[in-house]
Tab-separated table of C-alpha atoms and ligand atoms in Angstrom:
chain	number	residue	atom	x	y	z
A	1	MET	CA	-1.544	-62.042	-12.006
A	2	LYS	CA	-1.248	-61.791	-8.196
A	3	GLN	CA	2.216	-62.924	-7.228
A	4	THR	CA	4.230	-64.012	-4.195
A	5	ILE	CA	7.744	-62.612	-3.680
A	6	ALA	CA	9.306	-65.753	-5.178
A	7	GLU	CA	7.051	-65.553	-8.240
A	8	LYS	CA	7.942	-61.888	-8.715
A	9	ILE	CA	11.695	-62.419	-8.548
A	10	LEU	CA	11.608	-65.465	-10.814
A	11	SER	CA	9.425	-63.559	-13.313
A	12	LYS	CA	12.110	-60.892	-13.557
A	13	LYS	CA	14.909	-63.407	-13.946
A	14	ASN	CA	13.047	-65.660	-16.388
A	15	ILE	CA	15.021	-65.456	-19.623
A	16	GLU	CA	11.752	-65.410	-21.591
A	17	ARG	CA	10.704	-62.379	-19.549
A	18	LYS	CA	7.233	-63.836	-18.985
A	19	GLU	CA	5.313	-63.731	-15.723
A	20	VAL	CA	5.572	-67.018	-13.905
A	21	LYS	CA	3.489	-68.809	-11.295
A	22	ALA	CA	4.047	-71.688	-8.856
A	23	GLY	CA	4.427	-74.960	-10.705
A	24	ASP	CA	5.978	-73.452	-13.843
A	25	ILE	CA	9.340	-74.755	-14.936
A	26	ILE	CA	11.415	-71.892	-16.262
A	27	LEU	CA	14.911	-70.952	-17.317
A	28	GLY	CA	16.314	-68.197	-15.142
A	29	LYS	CA	19.478	-66.152	-15.264
A	30	PRO	CA	21.061	-65.909	-11.805
A	31	ASP	CA	22.779	-62.673	-10.797
A	32	VAL	CA	25.241	-64.642	-8.704
A	33	ILE	CA	26.631	-68.179	-8.907
A	34	LEU	CA	28.400	-69.055	-5.671
A	35	ILE	CA	31.103	-71.692	-5.399
A	36	ASN	CA	33.000	-72.888	-2.322
A	37	ASP	CA	35.874	-75.238	-1.619
A	38	ALA	CA	33.609	-78.029	-0.337
A	39	SER	CA	31.291	-78.577	-3.317
A	40	GLY	CA	33.353	-76.606	-5.866
A	41	PRO	CA	35.778	-79.406	-6.825
A	42	LEU	CA	32.831	-81.652	-7.772
A	43	THR	CA	31.334	-78.803	-9.807
A	44	PHE	CA	34.629	-78.428	-11.691
A	45	ILE	CA	34.622	-82.145	-12.553
A	46	GLN	CA	31.054	-81.919	-13.840
A	47	PHE	CA	31.846	-78.738	-15.758
A	48	ARG	CA	34.550	-80.603	-17.641
A	49	ASN	CA	32.407	-83.746	-17.984
A	50	ILE	CA	29.706	-81.872	-19.862
A	51	GLY	CA	32.345	-80.571	-22.235
A	52	ALA	CA	32.082	-76.930	-21.200
A	53	LYS	CA	34.864	-74.800	-22.587
A	54	LYS	CA	34.114	-71.511	-20.949
A	55	VAL	CA	32.199	-69.894	-18.142
A	56	ALA	CA	29.308	-67.960	-19.697
A	57	ASP	CA	29.414	-64.979	-17.347
A	58	PRO	CA	32.556	-64.941	-15.170
A	59	GLN	CA	31.472	-61.657	-13.556
A	60	SER	CA	28.494	-63.371	-11.960
A	61	VAL	CA	30.624	-66.102	-10.378
A	62	ILE	CA	31.915	-65.758	-6.832
A	63	VAL	CA	34.333	-68.245	-5.387
A	64	VAL	CA	34.973	-68.405	-1.650
A	65	LEU	CA	37.423	-70.568	0.280
A	66	ASP	CA	35.628	-70.981	3.563
A	67	HIS	CA	34.683	-74.514	4.511
A	68	PHE	CA	38.088	-76.025	5.243
A	69	SER	CA	39.809	-72.695	5.567
A	70	PRO	CA	42.743	-72.707	6.311
A	71	PRO	CA	43.135	-76.327	5.151
A	72	PRO	CA	43.502	-78.778	8.058
A	73	SER	CA	44.417	-81.737	5.830
A	74	LEU	CA	46.186	-82.627	2.640
A	75	SER	CA	42.916	-83.409	0.873
A	76	ALA	CA	41.555	-79.981	1.793
A	77	ALA	CA	44.761	-78.357	0.564
A	78	GLU	CA	44.315	-80.212	-2.744
A	79	ALA	CA	40.705	-79.013	-3.017
A	80	PHE	CA	41.904	-75.463	-2.446
A	81	LYS	CA	44.504	-75.879	-5.182
A	82	GLU	CA	41.848	-77.201	-7.591
A	83	THR	CA	39.618	-74.262	-6.774
A	84	ARG	CA	42.372	-71.689	-7.353
A	85	LYS	CA	43.214	-73.416	-10.645
A	86	PHE	CA	39.613	-73.108	-11.849
A	87	VAL	CA	39.509	-69.447	-10.865
A	88	GLN	CA	42.682	-68.760	-12.835
A	89	GLU	CA	41.797	-70.834	-15.867
A	90	TYR	CA	38.344	-69.299	-16.315
A	91	GLU	CA	39.360	-65.818	-15.212
A	92	ILE	CA	36.876	-65.487	-12.378
A	93	PRO	CA	37.398	-61.980	-10.980
A	94	ASN	CA	35.555	-62.460	-7.682
A	95	PHE	CA	37.668	-64.832	-5.673
A	96	PHE	CA	38.112	-64.783	-1.898
A	97	GLU	CA	41.344	-66.321	-0.629
A	98	ILE	CA	42.028	-67.347	2.957
A	99	GLY	CA	42.339	-64.144	4.951
A	100	LYS	CA	40.494	-62.072	2.350
A	101	GLY	CA	36.913	-63.059	2.932
A	102	GLY	CA	35.152	-65.322	5.385
A	103	ILE	CA	32.020	-67.445	5.442
A	104	GLU	CA	30.360	-67.043	2.043
A	105	HIS	CA	26.807	-66.235	3.128
A	106	THR	CA	27.892	-63.445	5.449
A	107	LEU	CA	30.567	-62.265	3.041
A	108	LEU	CA	28.534	-61.820	-0.153
A	109	PRO	CA	26.071	-59.259	1.219
A	110	GLU	CA	28.898	-57.499	3.065
A	111	LYS	CA	30.790	-57.093	-0.218
A	112	GLY	CA	27.715	-55.712	-1.995
A	113	PHE	CA	26.974	-58.715	-4.235
A	114	ILE	CA	23.397	-59.122	-3.011
A	115	LYS	CA	20.609	-56.685	-3.845
A	116	PRO	CA	16.877	-56.803	-3.261
A	117	GLY	CA	15.330	-58.788	-6.103
A	118	SER	CA	18.585	-60.662	-6.903
A	119	LEU	CA	18.557	-64.332	-7.881
A	120	ILE	CA	21.458	-66.258	-6.359
A	121	ILE	CA	22.344	-69.902	-6.805
A	122	GLY	CA	25.111	-71.591	-4.852
A	123	GLY	CA	26.656	-74.986	-4.330
A	124	ASP	CA	25.652	-74.737	-0.703
A	125	SER	CA	22.332	-75.378	0.981
A	126	HIS	CA	22.386	-72.176	3.034
A	127	THR	CA	22.328	-69.978	-0.064
A	128	CYS	CA	18.794	-69.167	1.120
A	129	THR	CA	20.383	-66.729	3.627
A	130	TYR	CA	20.146	-63.898	1.067
A	131	GLY	CA	16.412	-63.713	1.602
A	132	ALA	CA	17.381	-61.385	4.461
A	133	PHE	CA	18.019	-58.805	1.757
A	134	ASN	CA	14.760	-59.412	-0.099
A	135	ALA	CA	16.532	-61.667	-2.619
A	136	PHE	CA	15.859	-65.220	-3.851
A	137	GLY	CA	18.795	-67.467	-2.935
A	138	THR	CA	18.841	-71.206	-3.309
A	139	GLY	CA	21.321	-74.054	-3.032
A	140	LEU	CA	21.769	-76.405	-5.992
A	141	GLY	CA	23.731	-79.591	-6.562
A	142	SER	CA	27.169	-79.473	-8.131
A	143	THR	CA	25.937	-80.684	-11.549
A	144	ASP	CA	23.286	-77.959	-11.752
A	145	ILE	CA	25.874	-75.388	-10.775
A	146	ALA	CA	28.224	-76.706	-13.477
A	147	VAL	CA	25.494	-76.354	-16.111
A	148	ALA	CA	24.661	-72.830	-14.927
A	149	LEU	CA	28.344	-71.905	-15.152
A	150	ALA	CA	28.469	-73.149	-18.724
A	151	LEU	CA	25.177	-71.650	-19.942
A	152	GLY	CA	24.712	-68.601	-17.713
A	153	TYR	CA	21.191	-69.778	-16.881
A	154	THR	CA	19.509	-72.808	-15.392
A	155	TRP	CA	16.097	-74.357	-14.737
A	156	PHE	CA	13.840	-73.574	-11.804
A	157	LEU	CA	10.573	-75.039	-10.702
A	158	VAL	CA	8.723	-71.978	-9.413
A	159	PRO	CA	7.952	-72.861	-5.789
A	160	GLU	CA	4.678	-72.626	-3.936
A	161	SER	CA	4.889	-70.309	-0.953
A	162	GLN	CA	3.999	-70.131	2.726
A	163	ARG	CA	3.680	-66.859	4.573
A	164	PHE	CA	4.842	-66.204	8.134
A	165	LYS	CA	3.697	-62.940	9.633
A	166	PHE	CA	5.170	-61.503	12.837
A	167	GLU	CA	3.293	-58.851	14.799
A	168	GLY	CA	3.465	-57.614	18.389
A	169	ARG	CA	6.236	-56.846	20.794
A	170	ARG	CA	9.643	-58.488	20.760
A	171	MET	CA	10.476	-60.147	24.080
A	172	PRO	CA	13.792	-60.074	26.008
A	173	PHE	CA	16.691	-62.091	24.585
A	174	VAL	CA	14.563	-63.423	21.730
A	175	SER	CA	16.589	-63.058	18.548
A	176	GLY	CA	16.222	-63.767	14.797
A	177	LYS	CA	17.353	-67.337	15.466
A	178	ASP	CA	14.419	-67.899	17.806
A	179	LEU	CA	11.881	-66.846	15.178
A	180	ILE	CA	13.032	-69.493	12.733
A	181	LEU	CA	13.402	-72.125	15.475
A	182	ARG	CA	9.779	-71.429	16.395
A	183	VAL	CA	8.631	-71.751	12.793
A	184	ILE	CA	10.505	-75.037	12.327
A	185	LYS	CA	9.071	-76.302	15.620
A	186	ASP	CA	5.600	-75.594	14.218
A	187	ILE	CA	5.900	-76.824	10.634
A	188	GLY	CA	8.606	-79.480	11.041
A	189	VAL	CA	11.861	-80.127	9.237
A	190	ASP	CA	9.948	-81.101	6.095
A	191	GLY	CA	7.236	-78.494	6.588
A	192	ALA	CA	8.208	-76.326	3.625
A	193	THR	CA	9.859	-78.792	1.263
A	194	TYR	CA	10.685	-77.072	-2.048
A	195	GLN	CA	8.640	-74.035	-1.031
A	196	SER	CA	9.391	-70.373	-0.559
A	197	MET	CA	9.003	-69.268	3.065
A	198	GLU	CA	8.061	-65.595	2.996
A	199	PHE	CA	8.470	-63.565	6.184
A	200	THR	CA	6.506	-60.409	6.809
A	201	GLY	CA	4.792	-58.247	9.439
A	202	ASN	CA	5.616	-55.078	11.353
A	203	GLY	CA	7.030	-57.125	14.201
A	204	LEU	CA	10.079	-57.826	12.066
A	205	LEU	CA	11.052	-54.153	12.189
A	206	GLN	CA	12.265	-54.759	15.754
A	207	PHE	CA	14.895	-57.186	14.462
A	208	ASN	CA	17.927	-56.053	12.498
A	209	ILE	CA	19.297	-57.222	9.168
A	210	ASP	CA	21.812	-59.585	10.811
A	211	GLU	CA	18.875	-61.243	12.507
A	212	TYR	CA	17.049	-61.529	9.173
A	213	MET	CA	20.049	-63.548	7.999
A	214	ALA	CA	19.567	-66.054	10.830
A	215	LEU	CA	15.854	-66.195	10.005
A	216	CYS	CA	16.313	-66.932	6.284
A	217	ASN	CA	19.425	-69.073	6.710
A	218	MET	CA	17.497	-71.834	8.446
A	219	ALA	CA	14.615	-71.908	5.947
A	220	VAL	CA	16.397	-74.884	4.403
A	221	GLU	CA	16.157	-76.679	7.752
A	222	ALA	CA	12.418	-76.810	7.062
A	223	GLY	CA	13.220	-78.145	3.591
A	224	ALA	CA	12.517	-74.836	1.843
A	225	LYS	CA	13.781	-73.827	-1.576
A	226	THR	CA	14.259	-70.333	-0.222
A	227	GLY	CA	13.265	-67.985	2.611
A	228	ILE	CA	12.668	-64.301	1.888
A	229	VAL	CA	11.883	-61.284	4.034
A	230	GLU	CA	9.310	-59.026	2.420
A	231	ALA	CA	10.649	-55.548	1.656
A	232	ASN	CA	10.361	-53.274	4.683
A	233	GLU	CA	11.926	-50.123	6.147
A	234	ASN	CA	14.941	-51.960	7.568
A	235	ILE	CA	15.789	-53.508	4.227
A	236	ALA	CA	15.274	-50.158	2.484
A	237	LYS	CA	17.618	-48.431	4.984
A	238	TRP	CA	20.221	-51.135	4.582
A	239	ALA	CA	20.040	-50.894	0.783
A	240	VAL	CA	20.424	-47.116	0.791
A	241	SER	CA	23.398	-47.244	3.171
A	242	LYS	CA	24.994	-49.994	1.090
A	243	PHE	CA	24.361	-48.807	-2.454
A	244	GLY	CA	23.620	-45.090	-2.053
A	245	ASP	CA	20.269	-45.412	-3.785
A	246	LEU	CA	17.100	-47.391	-3.311
A	247	PRO	CA	16.875	-50.428	-5.584
A	248	GLU	CA	13.469	-51.824	-6.472
A	249	LEU	CA	12.104	-53.655	-3.453
A	250	ILE	CA	9.907	-56.714	-3.720
A	251	LYS	CA	6.600	-57.148	-1.913
A	252	ALA	CA	3.980	-59.801	-2.486
A	253	ASP	CA	0.741	-58.694	-4.130
A	254	GLU	CA	-2.301	-58.537	-1.958
A	255	ASN	CA	-4.231	-61.770	-2.510
A	256	ALA	CA	-1.146	-63.576	-3.826
A	257	GLU	CA	-1.627	-67.306	-3.444
A	258	TYR	CA	-0.068	-68.809	-0.312
A	259	ILE	CA	-0.661	-72.453	0.425
A	260	ASN	CA	-0.408	-71.714	4.151
A	261	SER	CA	-0.223	-68.591	6.326
A	262	ILE	CA	0.746	-68.446	9.983
A	263	GLU	CA	0.603	-65.320	12.117
A	264	TYR	CA	2.744	-64.983	15.219
A	265	ASN	CA	2.261	-62.612	18.110
A	266	LEU	CA	5.844	-61.935	19.195
A	267	SER	CA	4.808	-61.336	22.783
A	268	GLU	CA	3.949	-65.043	22.919
A	269	ILE	CA	7.488	-66.051	21.920
A	270	ASP	CA	8.509	-64.956	25.369
A	271	GLU	CA	11.763	-66.750	25.982
A	272	PRO	CA	14.675	-67.968	23.856
A	273	LEU	CA	14.288	-71.353	22.204
A	274	VAL	CA	16.726	-74.218	21.938
A	275	ALA	CA	16.863	-77.057	19.379
A	276	LYS	CA	17.774	-80.264	21.180
A	277	PRO	CA	19.815	-83.084	19.630
A	278	HIS	CA	19.652	-84.314	16.885
A	279	SER	CA	17.365	-82.130	14.775
A	280	PRO	CA	16.801	-78.408	14.217
A	281	GLY	CA	13.105	-79.216	14.540
A	282	ASN	CA	13.447	-80.626	18.056
A	283	VAL	CA	12.732	-77.206	19.560
A	284	VAL	CA	11.773	-76.399	23.161
A	285	ASN	CA	11.641	-73.316	25.368
A	286	ILE	CA	14.939	-72.744	27.117
A	287	SER	CA	13.344	-73.401	30.498
A	288	GLU	CA	12.952	-77.069	29.494
A	289	VAL	CA	16.692	-77.609	29.015
A	290	GLU	CA	18.254	-75.205	31.515
A	291	GLY	CA	20.888	-76.817	33.680
A	292	ILE	CA	22.293	-79.279	31.118
A	293	HIS	CA	26.099	-79.229	31.337
A	294	VAL	CA	27.954	-78.141	28.189
A	295	ASP	CA	31.550	-79.091	27.392
A	296	GLN	CA	31.806	-76.698	24.475
A	297	VAL	CA	30.161	-73.470	23.370
A	298	TYR	CA	30.549	-72.499	19.718
A	299	ILE	CA	29.636	-68.996	18.558
A	300	GLY	CA	29.909	-68.570	14.813
A	301	ASN	CA	28.629	-69.877	11.433
A	302	CYS	CA	26.669	-68.368	8.543
A	303	ALA	CA	23.470	-67.978	10.579
A	304	ASN	CA	24.972	-66.431	13.700
A	305	GLY	CA	28.541	-65.227	13.266
A	306	THR	CA	27.598	-61.597	12.591
A	307	LEU	CA	28.551	-58.473	14.472
A	308	THR	CA	25.145	-58.555	16.172
A	309	ASP	CA	25.889	-62.070	17.432
A	310	LEU	CA	29.352	-61.092	18.642
A	311	ARG	CA	27.898	-58.066	20.431
A	312	GLN	CA	25.247	-60.248	22.069
A	313	ALA	CA	27.913	-62.671	23.254
A	314	ALA	CA	30.326	-59.950	24.343
A	315	PHE	CA	27.692	-58.184	26.405
A	316	VAL	CA	27.093	-61.366	28.360
A	317	LEU	CA	30.797	-62.211	28.694
A	318	LYS	CA	31.981	-58.740	29.651
A	319	GLY	CA	33.856	-58.969	32.939
A	320	ARG	CA	33.001	-62.655	33.302
A	321	ASN	CA	34.899	-65.894	32.740
A	322	VAL	CA	34.148	-69.038	30.820
A	323	ALA	CA	33.187	-71.640	33.422
A	324	LYS	CA	35.682	-74.285	34.487
A	325	GLY	CA	34.990	-77.522	32.620
A	326	THR	CA	33.642	-75.657	29.598
A	327	ARG	CA	35.423	-74.158	26.585
A	328	LEU	CA	34.283	-71.386	24.309
A	329	ILE	CA	35.161	-70.996	20.626
A	330	VAL	CA	34.260	-67.752	18.882
A	331	VAL	CA	34.415	-67.521	15.088
A	332	PRO	CA	33.719	-64.123	13.518
A	333	ALA	CA	32.068	-64.859	10.164
A	334	THR	CA	34.202	-62.539	8.038
A	335	GLN	CA	37.497	-60.643	8.177
A	336	GLN	CA	35.587	-57.369	8.262
A	337	ILE	CA	33.437	-58.486	11.195
A	338	TYR	CA	36.608	-59.672	12.939
A	339	LYS	CA	38.238	-56.297	12.400
A	340	GLN	CA	35.189	-54.391	13.593
A	341	ALA	CA	34.940	-56.664	16.634
A	342	ILE	CA	38.532	-55.754	17.506
A	343	LYS	CA	37.732	-52.046	17.123
A	344	GLU	CA	34.707	-52.319	19.373
A	345	GLY	CA	36.679	-54.190	22.040
A	346	LEU	CA	34.608	-57.355	21.647
A	347	ILE	CA	37.608	-59.547	20.929
A	348	ASP	CA	39.298	-58.266	24.086
A	349	ILE	CA	36.222	-59.225	26.068
A	350	PHE	CA	36.324	-62.748	24.597
A	351	LEU	CA	40.037	-63.126	25.287
A	352	GLU	CA	39.691	-61.860	28.844
A	353	ALA	CA	36.861	-64.335	29.403
A	354	GLY	CA	39.087	-67.192	28.242
A	355	ALA	CA	37.652	-67.844	24.790
A	356	SER	CA	39.501	-69.297	21.829
A	357	ILE	CA	39.081	-67.012	18.802
A	358	SER	CA	39.280	-68.547	15.359
A	359	THR	CA	39.967	-67.023	11.984
A	360	PRO	CA	36.745	-66.741	9.902
A	361	THR	CA	35.885	-70.243	8.679
A	362	CYS	CA	33.044	-72.748	8.534
A	363	GLY	CA	35.300	-74.746	10.850
A	364	ALA	CA	33.606	-77.039	13.318
A	365	CYS	CA	30.105	-76.009	12.233
A	366	PHE	CA	30.035	-78.964	9.854
A	367	GLY	CA	32.698	-81.003	11.603
A	368	GLY	CA	35.468	-79.724	9.359
A	369	HIS	CA	38.040	-78.611	11.922
A	370	MET	CA	38.723	-76.075	14.694
A	371	GLY	CA	36.732	-77.599	17.528
A	372	LEU	CA	35.313	-81.056	16.871
A	373	LEU	CA	33.458	-82.886	19.625
A	374	SER	CA	34.489	-86.250	21.019
A	375	ASP	CA	32.315	-89.148	22.203
A	376	GLY	CA	29.804	-88.189	24.853
A	377	GLU	CA	30.499	-84.473	24.727
A	378	VAL	CA	27.740	-81.884	24.767
A	379	ALA	CA	27.861	-78.556	22.954
A	380	ILE	CA	25.649	-75.557	22.571
A	381	ALA	CA	26.199	-73.743	19.295
A	382	THR	CA	24.809	-70.783	17.398
A	383	THR	CA	24.963	-72.917	14.251
A	384	ASN	CA	22.051	-74.169	12.172
A	385	ARG	CA	22.370	-77.960	12.186
A	386	ASN	CA	22.653	-80.387	15.075
A	387	PHE	CA	22.410	-83.638	13.135
A	388	ARG	CA	24.069	-86.640	14.711
A	389	GLY	CA	27.805	-86.450	14.021
A	390	ARG	CA	27.601	-82.933	12.603
A	391	MET	CA	30.455	-81.540	14.735
A	392	GLY	CA	32.563	-84.644	15.054
A	393	SER	CA	31.597	-87.703	17.073
A	394	ALA	CA	28.236	-89.345	16.358
A	395	LYS	CA	28.088	-89.826	20.121
A	396	ALA	CA	28.207	-86.089	20.831
A	397	GLU	CA	25.125	-83.946	21.406
A	398	ILE	CA	24.523	-80.478	19.977
A	399	TYR	CA	22.005	-77.904	21.142
A	400	LEU	CA	21.276	-74.902	18.898
A	401	ALA	CA	20.528	-71.468	20.305
A	402	ASN	CA	21.086	-67.747	19.849
A	403	ALA	CA	24.315	-66.018	20.880
A	404	PHE	CA	22.928	-64.560	24.120
A	405	VAL	CA	22.065	-68.073	25.255
A	406	ALA	CA	25.350	-69.567	24.042
A	407	ALA	CA	27.381	-66.940	25.902
A	408	ALA	CA	25.331	-67.245	29.095
A	409	SER	CA	25.875	-71.010	28.953
A	410	ALA	CA	29.629	-70.469	28.556
A	411	VAL	CA	29.646	-68.364	31.713
A	412	THR	CA	27.806	-70.898	33.882
A	413	GLY	CA	28.873	-74.134	32.166
A	414	TYR	CA	25.291	-75.304	31.649
A	415	ILE	CA	22.425	-74.198	29.409
A	416	THR	CA	21.337	-70.889	30.871
A	417	ASN	CA	18.695	-68.285	30.212
A	418	PRO	CA	20.652	-65.043	29.621
A	419	LYS	CA	18.177	-63.143	31.764
A	420	LYS	CA	19.788	-64.845	34.762
A	421	VAL	CA	23.159	-63.328	33.862
A	422	VAL	CA	22.467	-59.886	32.347
A	423	ASP	CA	19.823	-57.186	32.132
A	424	TRP	CA	17.819	-56.887	28.892
A	425	GLU	CA	17.540	-53.087	28.923
A	426	GLU	CA	21.333	-52.782	29.158
A	427	ALA	CA	21.890	-55.541	26.606
A	428	LYS	CA	19.599	-53.809	24.119
A	429	LYS	CA	21.658	-50.616	24.236
A	430	PHE	CA	24.959	-52.439	23.865
A	431	VAL	CA	23.849	-54.698	21.023
A	432	TYR	CA	21.360	-52.671	19.019
A	433	GLY	CA	22.271	-49.024	19.720
A	434	ASP	CA	19.523	-46.806	18.317
A	435	HIS	CA	17.649	-49.583	16.600
A	436	ASN	CA	14.209	-49.765	18.145
A	437	VAL	CA	13.994	-53.379	19.238
A	438	ASN	CA	10.722	-53.178	21.180
B	501	LIG	C1	29.570	-78.766	2.500
B	501	LIG	C2	28.463	-77.863	2.010
B	501	LIG	C3	28.281	-78.040	0.589
B	501	LIG	C4	27.269	-77.958	2.953
B	501	LIG	C5	25.948	-77.412	2.444
B	501	LIG	O1	25.541	-77.582	1.305
B	501	LIG	O2	25.223	-76.808	3.184
B	501	LIG	C6	27.666	-77.244	4.221
B	501	LIG	O3	27.855	-75.881	4.043
B	501	LIG	C7	26.681	-77.494	5.319
B	501	LIG	O4	26.292	-76.568	6.008
B	501	LIG	O5	26.309	-78.649	5.524
B	502	LIG	S1	28.999	-72.007	8.321
B	502	LIG	FE1	28.255	-74.112	8.475
B	502	LIG	S2	26.187	-74.074	7.695
B	502	LIG	FE2	27.200	-72.211	6.997
B	502	LIG	S3	27.990	-72.682	4.974
B	502	LIG	FE3	29.614	-73.101	6.453
B	502	LIG	S4	29.372	-75.287	6.939
B	502	LIG	FE4	27.471	-74.640	5.949
């Protein structure tokens, strides 16, 4: 049988060990079950409601306190307490306290929990981020997570797949974020509902693994079940440096069945893109929105809070100041990224520029805390959702963009093409080092 990447991974994880195809309903054993403080407490209630007495495979469970971390309210503090209680009661070994981890989707690969070919389920919609590592990640509701905790396996409807191929030369200041914004612009926010979005093509070699995370992270913003990068040299290199050996990598078979295929010539995605309020599908070229004043710039979240993002922002902010009338909040996604950013002098650059640096947290990304917007305010953020009310007031407006754009906008105070602030050749060296980006 000719198979897509999703079909291959689900065939391996199918507890009946049979080959599967799109449309099949199967029982699969996830390698990782992810729980956070936002949806976790509901999962714990459901776990008890179904009469579960123990967690089938505690080793596979990873619990992260990240959404309301550190708790800004009493109710969040209670949710944290509930979560710690569950971890203790069911002897979950992989637990990340405040100060020990960071945003789950950046943290799990960093800690070595994600391998090519892994199946990951999580009580969070951006669990699809792990496709960056050639893995199948998907978000499930709290009840499904509770059942998977109790049984060690759960049901999957094997998704149909769409293929997105990137060839050609990467253009200045276009980042992983821009690739997915372009795809969502083309197919719409319901363009891949319950499907696997599979990303391939030699063009992707010019983007690094952090950028693959941004690409896969927003697959769910097109309604997808998952988004997966086909195995390539970058993923192989990452796997070898992470695990010391080369795990089996997953590629689609030639002639695998895709319900739609789109090929992009990267040289035609020739400037950064921006998603306008109030939808990640409301995407335009930056030139269409340049000059709009921003009250707040937010650099962080599980799509774009990586070291690559911080380097992009720092390069732009180096020796410059955040504009008067604008504020900048920088949120390194994990403790390790934070530490590395200090070592590299990035945090100094942010502080000198007048930024507020936050401890790793989901924070204001989903309107939790640490930088909410008030009525009438406008923000540009490296986050993945700009729904009405997402970062606070329903009367605020959020633009989504990559970290080069966000930082350039912080410097001028209005949405700005980074090419007007810094030189691409210099930026490339600072951000990507030896990685051949075009
Ligand atoms: C609160 C949480 C469960 C939610 C999600 O599922 O994605 C959040 O992370 C988000 O980004 O909106
Ligand atoms: S950073 Fe934002 S999008 Fe990502 S998991 Fe947290 S709340 Fe969700």
